[in-house]
Amino acid sequence: RNNLDSDIYEKIRLVGVDHSKTAIAYAKASFPEENVTFYAHDINDLESLNLGKFDLLVSIGTLQSPSINFKPFFMSLVQNYLEKDAAIILGFPNSRWIGGEMIYGAKAPNYAMSEMSLLFNDVIFCKKYLQQHKYRVTLTGKQYIFLTATKI
């Protein structure tokens, strides 16, 4: 990295939250810089961390956890943790690993084959909610459906 990139990087505050202590330990070892903070924490209790607000939210495959009440949790993220002109990148899993092989398509309860209604329900909910809050939203992807949103 050149000095300009280092100066810019060091001014960015990066925060990661995951329930897995081993994932957090790996992340801390990979990013030991002072401006990077990781928490092994239940994201259903983000309030207790007093994180403040952010310019960018990135969540890849996290919000679909069975322990999360998706819609209210997502609305809380947008309302309580994003700066006025923040951007968002969400990755919704449309694949899963079985026996070391990636299987394309969302898995829904009580279906033997891929069934993407639940996936699309969450994606479209986020898209509409963000559009109501003056975000420009795009959807792309295959193994993961990526929603990107920026303020208009």
mmCIF file of C-alpha atoms in Angstrom:
data_model
loop_
_atom_site.group_PDB
_atom_site.id
_atom_site.type_symbol
_atom_site.label_atom_id
_atom_site.label_comp_id
_atom_site.label_asym_id
_atom_site.label_seq_id
_atom_site.Cartn_x
_atom_site.Cartn_y
_atom_site.Cartn_z
ATOM 1 C CA ARG A 1 0.000 0.000 0.000
ATOM 2 C CA ASN A 2 1.185 3.507 -0.670
ATOM 3 C CA ASN A 3 1.218 6.178 2.055
ATOM 4 C CA LEU A 4 -1.890 7.985 0.766
ATOM 5 C CA ASP A 5 -3.934 4.764 0.864
ATOM 6 C CA SER A 6 -2.600 4.013 4.370
ATOM 7 C CA ASP A 7 -3.522 7.501 5.583
ATOM 8 C CA ILE A 8 -7.058 7.152 4.226
ATOM 9 C CA TYR A 9 -7.459 3.618 5.607
ATOM 10 C CA GLU A 10 -6.264 4.614 9.079
ATOM 11 C CA LYS A 11 -8.942 7.334 9.277
ATOM 12 C CA ILE A 12 -11.755 4.873 8.584
ATOM 13 C CA ARG A 13 -13.434 3.298 11.615
ATOM 14 C CA LEU A 14 -14.277 -0.341 10.859
ATOM 15 C CA VAL A 15 -16.470 -2.475 13.133
ATOM 16 C CA GLY A 16 -17.372 -6.144 12.774
ATOM 17 C CA VAL A 17 -19.865 -8.132 14.817
ATOM 18 C CA ASP A 18 -20.329 -11.913 14.747
ATOM 19 C CA HIS A 19 -21.619 -14.488 17.214
ATOM 20 C CA SER A 20 -18.705 -16.830 16.461
ATOM 21 C CA LYS A 21 -15.760 -16.292 18.802
ATOM 22 C CA THR A 22 -13.439 -18.211 16.474
ATOM 23 C CA ALA A 23 -14.458 -16.033 13.500
ATOM 24 C CA ILE A 24 -13.821 -12.912 15.569
ATOM 25 C CA ALA A 25 -10.420 -14.220 16.740
ATOM 26 C CA TYR A 26 -9.469 -14.892 13.097
ATOM 27 C CA ALA A 27 -10.654 -11.409 12.064
ATOM 28 C CA LYS A 28 -8.699 -9.731 14.878
ATOM 29 C CA ALA A 29 -5.539 -11.582 13.843
ATOM 30 C CA SER A 30 -6.086 -10.579 10.202
ATOM 31 C CA PHE A 31 -6.830 -6.915 10.958
ATOM 32 C CA PRO A 32 -4.849 -5.848 14.044
ATOM 33 C CA GLU A 33 -4.956 -2.138 13.202
ATOM 34 C CA GLU A 34 -6.126 0.388 15.808
ATOM 35 C CA ASN A 35 -9.040 1.578 13.652
ATOM 36 C CA VAL A 36 -10.605 -1.906 13.415
ATOM 37 C CA THR A 37 -12.771 -3.311 16.208
ATOM 38 C CA PHE A 38 -14.442 -6.720 16.323
ATOM 39 C CA TYR A 39 -17.068 -7.954 18.748
ATOM 40 C CA ALA A 40 -18.085 -11.541 19.474
ATOM 41 C CA HIS A 41 -21.631 -10.586 20.299
ATOM 42 C CA ASP A 42 -25.294 -11.398 19.648
ATOM 43 C CA ILE A 43 -26.425 -8.943 16.975
ATOM 44 C CA ASN A 44 -29.917 -9.035 18.462
ATOM 45 C CA ASP A 45 -28.363 -6.963 21.284
ATOM 46 C CA LEU A 46 -26.408 -4.352 19.310
ATOM 47 C CA GLU A 47 -27.695 -1.575 21.562
ATOM 48 C CA SER A 48 -25.470 -2.707 24.444
ATOM 49 C CA LEU A 49 -22.352 -2.090 22.295
ATOM 50 C CA ASN A 50 -23.098 1.638 21.818
ATOM 51 C CA LEU A 51 -21.677 1.515 18.296
ATOM 52 C CA GLY A 52 -22.975 4.828 17.007
ATOM 53 C CA LYS A 53 -23.812 5.429 13.345
ATOM 54 C CA PHE A 54 -22.016 4.366 10.193
ATOM 55 C CA ASP A 55 -21.554 5.507 6.598
ATOM 56 C CA LEU A 56 -21.658 1.956 5.243
ATOM 57 C CA LEU A 57 -23.402 -1.218 6.402
ATOM 58 C CA VAL A 58 -22.244 -4.526 4.943
ATOM 59 C CA SER A 59 -24.005 -7.757 5.871
ATOM 60 C CA ILE A 60 -23.373 -10.920 3.879
ATOM 61 C CA GLY A 61 -25.559 -13.884 4.852
ATOM 62 C CA THR A 62 -25.963 -12.677 8.439
ATOM 63 C CA LEU A 63 -29.487 -11.319 8.600
ATOM 64 C CA GLN A 64 -31.101 -14.606 7.544
ATOM 65 C CA SER A 65 -30.096 -16.302 10.787
ATOM 66 C CA PRO A 66 -33.053 -18.105 12.399
ATOM 67 C CA SER A 67 -32.404 -16.195 15.653
ATOM 68 C CA ILE A 68 -33.128 -12.827 13.996
ATOM 69 C CA ASN A 69 -36.603 -11.373 13.595
ATOM 70 C CA PHE A 70 -35.640 -10.132 10.138
ATOM 71 C CA LYS A 71 -37.975 -7.251 9.250
ATOM 72 C CA PRO A 72 -37.944 -5.375 12.585
ATOM 73 C CA PHE A 73 -34.200 -5.977 12.916
ATOM 74 C CA PHE A 74 -33.492 -4.601 9.443
ATOM 75 C CA MET A 75 -35.659 -1.516 10.056
ATOM 76 C CA SER A 76 -33.793 -0.913 13.326
ATOM 77 C CA LEU A 77 -30.435 -1.092 11.519
ATOM 78 C CA VAL A 78 -31.533 1.521 8.989
ATOM 79 C CA GLN A 79 -33.110 3.827 11.579
ATOM 80 C CA ASN A 80 -30.528 3.552 14.375
ATOM 81 C CA TYR A 81 -27.129 2.725 12.872
ATOM 82 C CA LEU A 82 -26.864 4.581 9.570
ATOM 83 C CA GLU A 83 -25.746 8.129 8.940
ATOM 84 C CA LYS A 84 -28.033 10.309 6.814
ATOM 85 C CA ASP A 85 -26.215 9.565 3.521
ATOM 86 C CA ALA A 86 -25.103 6.007 4.313
ATOM 87 C CA ALA A 87 -24.811 3.185 1.801
ATOM 88 C CA ILE A 88 -25.813 -0.448 2.279
ATOM 89 C CA ILE A 89 -24.613 -3.767 0.860
ATOM 90 C CA LEU A 90 -26.621 -6.853 1.816
ATOM 91 C CA GLY A 91 -25.910 -10.397 0.645
ATOM 92 C CA PHE A 92 -28.796 -12.856 0.789
ATOM 93 C CA PRO A 93 -27.698 -16.499 0.469
ATOM 94 C CA ASN A 94 -29.051 -18.286 -2.589
ATOM 95 C CA SER A 95 -26.790 -21.305 -2.159
ATOM 96 C CA ARG A 96 -25.618 -23.667 0.559
ATOM 97 C CA TRP A 97 -22.726 -26.035 1.166
ATOM 98 C CA ILE A 98 -23.532 -29.735 1.377
ATOM 99 C CA GLY A 99 -20.696 -32.251 1.656
ATOM 100 C CA GLY A 100 -18.117 -29.744 0.400
ATOM 101 C CA GLU A 101 -20.207 -28.884 -2.676
ATOM 102 C CA MET A 102 -21.995 -25.604 -3.298
ATOM 103 C CA ILE A 103 -25.638 -26.212 -4.100
ATOM 104 C CA TYR A 104 -27.289 -23.351 -5.957
ATOM 105 C CA GLY A 105 -30.686 -22.175 -4.771
ATOM 106 C CA ALA A 106 -32.345 -21.203 -1.519
ATOM 107 C CA LYS A 107 -33.469 -23.912 0.880
ATOM 108 C CA ALA A 108 -36.879 -23.440 2.424
ATOM 109 C CA PRO A 109 -38.447 -25.540 5.188
ATOM 110 C CA ASN A 110 -40.668 -28.400 3.965
ATOM 111 C CA TYR A 111 -39.301 -28.286 0.389
ATOM 112 C CA ALA A 112 -37.028 -30.925 -1.106
ATOM 113 C CA MET A 113 -35.938 -28.604 -3.939
ATOM 114 C CA SER A 114 -34.806 -24.998 -4.030
ATOM 115 C CA GLU A 115 -37.683 -22.645 -3.318
ATOM 116 C CA MET A 116 -36.893 -18.955 -3.284
ATOM 117 C CA SER A 117 -40.100 -17.358 -1.934
ATOM 118 C CA LEU A 118 -38.632 -16.622 1.514
ATOM 119 C CA LEU A 119 -35.453 -15.202 -0.020
ATOM 120 C CA PHE A 120 -37.379 -12.933 -2.387
ATOM 121 C CA ASN A 121 -39.757 -11.891 0.389
ATOM 122 C CA ASP A 122 -36.807 -10.561 2.441
ATOM 123 C CA VAL A 123 -35.052 -8.983 -0.543
ATOM 124 C CA ILE A 124 -38.159 -7.174 -1.804
ATOM 125 C CA PHE A 125 -39.059 -6.045 1.723
ATOM 126 C CA CYS A 126 -35.611 -4.422 2.036
ATOM 127 C CA LYS A 127 -35.820 -2.891 -1.425
ATOM 128 C CA LYS A 128 -39.233 -1.309 -0.794
ATOM 129 C CA TYR A 129 -38.299 -0.128 2.696
ATOM 130 C CA LEU A 130 -35.095 1.492 1.459
ATOM 131 C CA GLN A 131 -36.851 3.100 -1.503
ATOM 132 C CA GLN A 132 -39.390 4.615 0.916
ATOM 133 C CA HIS A 133 -36.403 6.082 2.779
ATOM 134 C CA LYS A 134 -35.019 7.670 -0.409
ATOM 135 C CA TYR A 135 -32.423 5.074 -1.391
ATOM 136 C CA ARG A 136 -31.602 3.974 -4.926
ATOM 137 C CA VAL A 137 -31.578 0.160 -4.781
ATOM 138 C CA THR A 138 -30.100 -2.407 -7.163
ATOM 139 C CA LEU A 139 -30.259 -6.206 -7.046
ATOM 140 C CA THR A 140 -27.611 -8.484 -8.582
ATOM 141 C CA GLY A 141 -26.075 -11.899 -8.019
ATOM 142 C CA LYS A 142 -26.502 -15.652 -8.268
ATOM 143 C CA GLN A 143 -25.130 -17.705 -5.332
ATOM 144 C CA TYR A 144 -25.830 -14.618 -3.241
ATOM 145 C CA ILE A 145 -28.397 -12.002 -4.142
ATOM 146 C CA PHE A 146 -26.757 -8.638 -3.485
ATOM 147 C CA LEU A 147 -28.788 -5.592 -2.618
ATOM 148 C CA THR A 148 -26.875 -2.331 -2.846
ATOM 149 C CA ALA A 149 -28.424 0.948 -1.803
ATOM 150 C CA THR A 150 -27.258 4.553 -1.839
ATOM 151 C CA LYS A 151 -29.117 7.714 -0.865
ATOM 152 C CA ILE A 152 -30.736 9.630 -3.697
#
